[in-house]
Coordinates of C-alpha atoms in Angstrom, one line a residue:
Chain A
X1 CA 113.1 85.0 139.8
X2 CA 111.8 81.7 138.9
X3 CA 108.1 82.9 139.2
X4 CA 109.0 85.5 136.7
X5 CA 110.7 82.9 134.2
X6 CA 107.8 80.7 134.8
X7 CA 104.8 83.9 133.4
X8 CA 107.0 84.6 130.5
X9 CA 107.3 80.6 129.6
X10 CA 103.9 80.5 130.1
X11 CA 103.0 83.4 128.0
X12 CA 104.9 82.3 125.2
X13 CA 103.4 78.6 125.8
X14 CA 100.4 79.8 125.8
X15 CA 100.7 81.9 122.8
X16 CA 102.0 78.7 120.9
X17 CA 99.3 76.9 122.2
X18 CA 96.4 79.6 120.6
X19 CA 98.5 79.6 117.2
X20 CA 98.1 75.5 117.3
X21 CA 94.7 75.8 118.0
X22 CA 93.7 78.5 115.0
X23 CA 95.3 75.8 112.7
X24 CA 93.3 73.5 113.6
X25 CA 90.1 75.2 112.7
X26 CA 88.2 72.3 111.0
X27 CA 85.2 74.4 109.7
X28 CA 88.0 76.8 108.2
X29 CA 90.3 74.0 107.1
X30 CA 87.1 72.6 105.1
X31 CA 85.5 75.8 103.7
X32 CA 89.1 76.6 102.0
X33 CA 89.4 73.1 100.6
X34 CA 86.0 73.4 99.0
X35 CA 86.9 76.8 97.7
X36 CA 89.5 75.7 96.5
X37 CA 88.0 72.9 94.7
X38 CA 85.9 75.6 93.0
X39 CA 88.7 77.8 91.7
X40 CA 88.3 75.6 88.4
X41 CA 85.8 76.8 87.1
X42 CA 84.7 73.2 85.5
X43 CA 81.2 73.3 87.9
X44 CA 80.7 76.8 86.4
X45 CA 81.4 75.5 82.7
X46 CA 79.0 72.0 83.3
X47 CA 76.0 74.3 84.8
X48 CA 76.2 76.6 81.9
X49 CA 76.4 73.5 79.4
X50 CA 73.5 71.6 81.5
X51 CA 71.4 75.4 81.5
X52 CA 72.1 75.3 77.7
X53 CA 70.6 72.2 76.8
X54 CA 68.1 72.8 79.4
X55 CA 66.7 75.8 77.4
X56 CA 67.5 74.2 74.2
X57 CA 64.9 71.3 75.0
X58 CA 62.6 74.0 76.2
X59 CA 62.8 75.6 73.2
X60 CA 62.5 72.7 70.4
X61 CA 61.6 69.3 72.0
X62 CA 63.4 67.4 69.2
X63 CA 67.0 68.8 71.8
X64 CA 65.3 66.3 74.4
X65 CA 67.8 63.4 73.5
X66 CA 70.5 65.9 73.8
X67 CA 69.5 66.9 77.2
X68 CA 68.8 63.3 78.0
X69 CA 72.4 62.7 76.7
X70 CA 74.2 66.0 78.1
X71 CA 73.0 64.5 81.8
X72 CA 74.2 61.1 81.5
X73 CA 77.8 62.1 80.7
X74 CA 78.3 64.8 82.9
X75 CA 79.4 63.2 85.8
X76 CA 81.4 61.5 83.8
X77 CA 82.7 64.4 81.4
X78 CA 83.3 66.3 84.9
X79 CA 85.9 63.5 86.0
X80 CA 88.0 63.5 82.8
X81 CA 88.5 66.8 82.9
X82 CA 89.1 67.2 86.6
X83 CA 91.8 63.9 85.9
X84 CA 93.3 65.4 82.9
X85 CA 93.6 69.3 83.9
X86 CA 92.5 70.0 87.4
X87 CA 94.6 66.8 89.8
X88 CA 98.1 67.0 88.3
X89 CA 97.9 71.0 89.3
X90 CA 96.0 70.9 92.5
X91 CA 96.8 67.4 93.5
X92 CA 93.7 64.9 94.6
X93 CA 91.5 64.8 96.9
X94 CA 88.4 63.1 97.9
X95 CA 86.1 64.9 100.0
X96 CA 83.4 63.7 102.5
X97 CA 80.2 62.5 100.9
X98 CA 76.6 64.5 102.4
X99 CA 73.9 62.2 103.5
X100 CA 72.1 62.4 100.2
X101 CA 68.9 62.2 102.4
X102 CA 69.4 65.3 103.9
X103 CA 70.8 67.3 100.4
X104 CA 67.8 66.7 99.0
X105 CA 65.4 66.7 101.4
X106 CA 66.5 70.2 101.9
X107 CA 66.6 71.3 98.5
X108 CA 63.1 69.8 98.1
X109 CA 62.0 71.4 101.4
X110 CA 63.3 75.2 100.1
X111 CA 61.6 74.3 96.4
X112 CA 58.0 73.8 98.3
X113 CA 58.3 76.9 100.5
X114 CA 59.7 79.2 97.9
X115 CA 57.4 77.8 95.3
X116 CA 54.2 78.2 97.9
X117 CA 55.1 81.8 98.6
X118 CA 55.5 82.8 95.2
X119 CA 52.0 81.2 94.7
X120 CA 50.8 82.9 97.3
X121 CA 52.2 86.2 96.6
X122 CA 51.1 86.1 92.7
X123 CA 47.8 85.6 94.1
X124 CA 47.5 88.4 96.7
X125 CA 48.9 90.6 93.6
X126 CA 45.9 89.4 91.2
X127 CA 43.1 89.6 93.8
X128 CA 42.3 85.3 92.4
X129 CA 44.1 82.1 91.4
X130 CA 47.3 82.8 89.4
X131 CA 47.1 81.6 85.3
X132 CA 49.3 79.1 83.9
X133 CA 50.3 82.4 81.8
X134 CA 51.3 83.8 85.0
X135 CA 53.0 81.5 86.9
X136 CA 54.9 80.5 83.5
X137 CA 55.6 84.2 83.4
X138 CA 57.0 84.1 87.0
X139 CA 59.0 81.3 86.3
X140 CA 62.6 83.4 85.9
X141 CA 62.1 84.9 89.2
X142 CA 61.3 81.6 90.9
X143 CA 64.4 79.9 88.9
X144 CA 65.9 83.0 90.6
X145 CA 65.5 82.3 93.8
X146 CA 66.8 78.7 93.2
X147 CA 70.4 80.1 92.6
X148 CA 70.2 82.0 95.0
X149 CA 69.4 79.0 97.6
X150 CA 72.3 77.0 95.7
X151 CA 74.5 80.1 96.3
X152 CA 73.8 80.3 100.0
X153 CA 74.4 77.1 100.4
X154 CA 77.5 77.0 98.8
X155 CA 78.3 79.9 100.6
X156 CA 78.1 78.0 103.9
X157 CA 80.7 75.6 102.4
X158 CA 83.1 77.6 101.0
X159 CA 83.0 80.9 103.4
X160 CA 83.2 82.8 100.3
X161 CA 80.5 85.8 100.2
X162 CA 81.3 86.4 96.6
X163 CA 79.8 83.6 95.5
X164 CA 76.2 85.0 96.2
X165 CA 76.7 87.2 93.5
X166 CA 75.9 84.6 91.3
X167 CA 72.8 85.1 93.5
X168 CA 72.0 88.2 93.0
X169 CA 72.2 88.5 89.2
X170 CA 70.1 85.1 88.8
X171 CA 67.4 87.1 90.3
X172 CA 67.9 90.2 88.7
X173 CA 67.9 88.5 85.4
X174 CA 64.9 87.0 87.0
X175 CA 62.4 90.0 87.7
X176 CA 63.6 92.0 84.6
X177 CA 62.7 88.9 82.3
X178 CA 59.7 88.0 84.3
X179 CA 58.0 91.9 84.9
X180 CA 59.1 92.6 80.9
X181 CA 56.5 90.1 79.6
X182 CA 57.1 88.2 76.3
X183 CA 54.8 87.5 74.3
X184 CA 54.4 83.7 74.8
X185 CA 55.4 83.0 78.4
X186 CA 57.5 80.2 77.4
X187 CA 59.8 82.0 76.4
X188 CA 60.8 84.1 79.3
X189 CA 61.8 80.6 80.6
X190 CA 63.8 79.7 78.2
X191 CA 65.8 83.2 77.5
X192 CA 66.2 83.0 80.9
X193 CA 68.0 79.1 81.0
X194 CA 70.0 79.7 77.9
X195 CA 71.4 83.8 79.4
X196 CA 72.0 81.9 82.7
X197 CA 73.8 79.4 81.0
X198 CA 75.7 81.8 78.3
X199 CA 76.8 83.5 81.3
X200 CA 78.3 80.7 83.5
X201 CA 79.9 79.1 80.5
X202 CA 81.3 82.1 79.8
X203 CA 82.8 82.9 83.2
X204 CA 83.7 79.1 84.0
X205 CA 85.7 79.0 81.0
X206 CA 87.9 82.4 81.7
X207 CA 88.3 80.9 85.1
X208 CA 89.3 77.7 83.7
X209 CA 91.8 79.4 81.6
X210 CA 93.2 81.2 84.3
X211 CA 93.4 78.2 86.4
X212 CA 95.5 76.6 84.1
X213 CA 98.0 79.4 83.5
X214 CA 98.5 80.5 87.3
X215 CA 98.4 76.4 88.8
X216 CA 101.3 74.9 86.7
X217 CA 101.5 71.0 86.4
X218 CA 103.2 69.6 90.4
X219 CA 104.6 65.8 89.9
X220 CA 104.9 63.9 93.2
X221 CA 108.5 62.0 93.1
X222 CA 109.6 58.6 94.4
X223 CA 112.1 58.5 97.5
X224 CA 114.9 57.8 95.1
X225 CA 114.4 60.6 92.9
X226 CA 113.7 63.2 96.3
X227 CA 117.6 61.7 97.7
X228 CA 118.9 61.9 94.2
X229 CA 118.1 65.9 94.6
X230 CA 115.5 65.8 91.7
X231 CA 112.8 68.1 93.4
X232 CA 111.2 69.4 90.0
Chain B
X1 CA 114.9 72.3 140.6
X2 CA 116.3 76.2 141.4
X3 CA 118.0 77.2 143.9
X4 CA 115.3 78.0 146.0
X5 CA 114.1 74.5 145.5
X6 CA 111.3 74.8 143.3
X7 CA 110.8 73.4 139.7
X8 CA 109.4 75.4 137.1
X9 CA 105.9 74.3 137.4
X10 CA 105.7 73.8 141.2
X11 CA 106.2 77.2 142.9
X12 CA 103.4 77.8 145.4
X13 CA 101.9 81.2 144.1
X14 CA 102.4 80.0 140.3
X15 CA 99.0 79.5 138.6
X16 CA 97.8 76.8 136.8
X17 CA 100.0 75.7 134.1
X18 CA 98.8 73.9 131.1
X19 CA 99.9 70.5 131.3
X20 CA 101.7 69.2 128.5
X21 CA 101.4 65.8 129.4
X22 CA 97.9 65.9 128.1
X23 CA 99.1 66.3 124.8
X24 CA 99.9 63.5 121.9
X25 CA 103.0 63.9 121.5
X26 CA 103.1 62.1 117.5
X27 CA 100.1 65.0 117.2
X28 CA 101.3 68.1 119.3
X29 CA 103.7 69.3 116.3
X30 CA 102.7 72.1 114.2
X31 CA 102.8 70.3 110.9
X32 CA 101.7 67.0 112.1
X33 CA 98.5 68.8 113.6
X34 CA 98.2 70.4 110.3
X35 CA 98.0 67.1 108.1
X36 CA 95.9 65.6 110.8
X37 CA 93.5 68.5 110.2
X38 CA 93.5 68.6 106.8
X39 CA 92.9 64.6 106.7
X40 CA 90.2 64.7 109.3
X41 CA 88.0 67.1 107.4
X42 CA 88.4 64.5 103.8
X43 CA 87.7 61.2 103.2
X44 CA 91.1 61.1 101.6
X45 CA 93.8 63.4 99.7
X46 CA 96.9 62.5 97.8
X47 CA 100.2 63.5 98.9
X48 CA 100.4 66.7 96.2
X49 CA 97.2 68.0 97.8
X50 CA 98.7 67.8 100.9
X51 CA 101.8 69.6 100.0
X52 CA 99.7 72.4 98.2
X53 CA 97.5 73.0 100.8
X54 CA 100.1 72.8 104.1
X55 CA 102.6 74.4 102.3
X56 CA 105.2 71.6 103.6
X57 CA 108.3 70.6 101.5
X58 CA 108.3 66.9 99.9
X59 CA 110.6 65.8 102.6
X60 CA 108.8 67.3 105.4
X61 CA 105.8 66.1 104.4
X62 CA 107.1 62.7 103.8
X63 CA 109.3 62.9 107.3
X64 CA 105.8 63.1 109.1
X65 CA 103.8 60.8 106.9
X66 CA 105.9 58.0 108.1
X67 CA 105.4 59.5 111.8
X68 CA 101.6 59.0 111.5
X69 CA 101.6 56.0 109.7
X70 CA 104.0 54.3 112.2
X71 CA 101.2 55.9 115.2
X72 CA 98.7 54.2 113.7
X73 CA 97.1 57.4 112.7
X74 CA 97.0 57.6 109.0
X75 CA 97.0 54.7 106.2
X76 CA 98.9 55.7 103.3
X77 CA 98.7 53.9 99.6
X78 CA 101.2 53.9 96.8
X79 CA 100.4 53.2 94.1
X80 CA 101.8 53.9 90.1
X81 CA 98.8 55.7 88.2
X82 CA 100.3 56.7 84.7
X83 CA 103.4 55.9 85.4
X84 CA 103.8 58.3 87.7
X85 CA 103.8 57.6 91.7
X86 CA 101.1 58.9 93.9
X87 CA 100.6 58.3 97.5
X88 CA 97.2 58.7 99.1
X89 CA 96.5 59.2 102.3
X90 CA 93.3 59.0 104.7
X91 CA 92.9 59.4 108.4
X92 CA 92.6 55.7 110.4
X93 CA 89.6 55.1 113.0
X94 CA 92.1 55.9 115.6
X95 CA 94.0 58.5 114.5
X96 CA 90.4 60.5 114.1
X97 CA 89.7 59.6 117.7
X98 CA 93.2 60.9 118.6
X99 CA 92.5 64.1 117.1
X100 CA 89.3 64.5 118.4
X101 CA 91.1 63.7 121.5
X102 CA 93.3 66.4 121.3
X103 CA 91.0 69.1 120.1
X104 CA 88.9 68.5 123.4
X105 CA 92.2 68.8 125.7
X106 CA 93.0 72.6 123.5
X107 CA 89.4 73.0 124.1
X108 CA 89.5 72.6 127.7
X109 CA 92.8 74.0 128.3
X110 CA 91.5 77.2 127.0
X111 CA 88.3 77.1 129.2
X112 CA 90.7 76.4 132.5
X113 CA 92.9 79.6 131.2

């Protein structure tokens, strides 16, 4: 009788013990924080703003001190609005810094290879050495394939698959500007920077506006105020 | 002890049971193990994020921040930041050993099962 207590116990330990251990999935734990941390939409907004600029200075050089300016306040544009909207919703949090050695040695690492085989693709195509005209031509597709790494690596970190649809349309914008052809190859470039950047501005703010509206304000209270039956 | 004189645990043909002693105790409770996890994967998080993302009440929360901090397992600052309080928290040195600690035990456990 107590053998048969003792398998059911067990069982039920067991099964108590598997439930304890699924919480404690760190990888998932930290993929849904960083998803989290993404609902915002602020990254999207600052990309599109940085993209923007990006294909403004492109365009007329005299947009350089813009650009110059537009990337020294972003960090610090990013953390006002992340203090004044985004914390008293979510809450804070800081997460875990990335050896910055290894970031962008990777990022640098997938820029030579994908840059090398796009090279050595254009040439294979041509039959000789890719033109300037050419490789500026190419230059959507290769930008491309830059969100698309960015993507997949984000991705990885926030185990969302939806994310590399951003991907996918950065390199379908991509081709179509880059097999279309305009008439000086600049421009392809910079059409490309300033749709890119249209279109996450664009999306980053409708998510920032539905952020707001479905996260409302949370205030943490004191000890006095939590005994005094003030929960709001 | 039964009747038959065995304890729970010691009948000859029981199998192996999973010994609880291996356990932290301060960390072997669901919503302890919870903000331990959530701590362990951030360099630190306030006591709002906390809440949002366990789902525990203010009072539950605040219940087992007190455990953790007394354990040695947590630090846990308060401060006034626009007048309104906010409490962050981080993992200590030993509380992310005693975590890794008890990850490896769940981890063996399971192999043994």
């Amino acid at each position: 009788m107590y053998y048969k207590v003792f398998k059911y116990y067990k069982v039920i330990y067991v099964a108590q013990l598997i439930r304890m251990d699924e919480k404690i999935d760190v990888k998932k734990i930290q993929q849904k924080i960083h998803r989290d941390s993404m609902r915002d939409g602020v990254t999207e907004m600052l990309l599109g703003v940085l993209l923007l600029f990006s294909s403004l200075m492109y365009g007329n050089p005299g947009f350089t001190v813009f650009y110059v300016f537009t990337m020294i306040l972003i960090n610090k544009a990013m953390h006002c609005i992340r203090e004044r909207y985004i914390h008293p919703r979510t809450g804070y949090v800081e997460l875990k810094r990335e050896e910055p050695k290894t970031t962008v040695g990777g990022i640098f690492l997938y820029f030579f290879v994908v840059g090398l085989l796009m090279y050595f693709v254009l040439y294979l195509a041509e039959g000789a050495l890719p033109s300037s005209d050419t490789l500026y031509r190419w230059i959507p597709t290769f930008l491309g394939l830059m969100f698309l790494g960015a993507m997949t690596y984000l991705r990885e970190k926030t185990g969302s698959t939806r994310i590399l649809a951003w991907g996918g349309y950065a390199i379908a914008v991509g081709l179509i500007f880059s097999i279309y052809g305009f008439a000086s190859p600049k421009d392809g470039m910079t059409l490309y920077m300033l749709l890119m950047g249209i279109s996450f501005l664009v999306v980053g703010f409708i998510k920032f506006r539905s952020f707001l509206t479905t996260h409302p304000v949370i205030q943490e209270i004191d000890e006095q105020q939590w005994e005094a039956g003030d929960t709001a | 002890m039964g009747s038959g004189g065995y304890s729970i645990t010691s009948h000859p043909e029981s199998p192996a049971f999973p010994d609880a002693k291996a356990f932290d105790k301060t960390i072997h409770e669901p919503a302890r193990l919870l903000m331990m996890a959530h701590l362990y994967v951030v360099e630190s998080a306030d006591f709002l994020f906390l809440m949002k993302q366990t789902g525990l009440t203010f009072g539950n929360l605040s219940s087992h921040m007190t455990r953790l901090e007394e354990a040695g397992y947590i630090t846990v600052d308060k401060e006034f930041r626009d007048k309104k309080p906010n409490t962050r928290l981080s993992l200590t040195e030993s509380g992310r050993r005693a975590f890794e600690g008890y990850r490896e035990n769940m981890k063996q456990l399971f192999e043994e099962l």
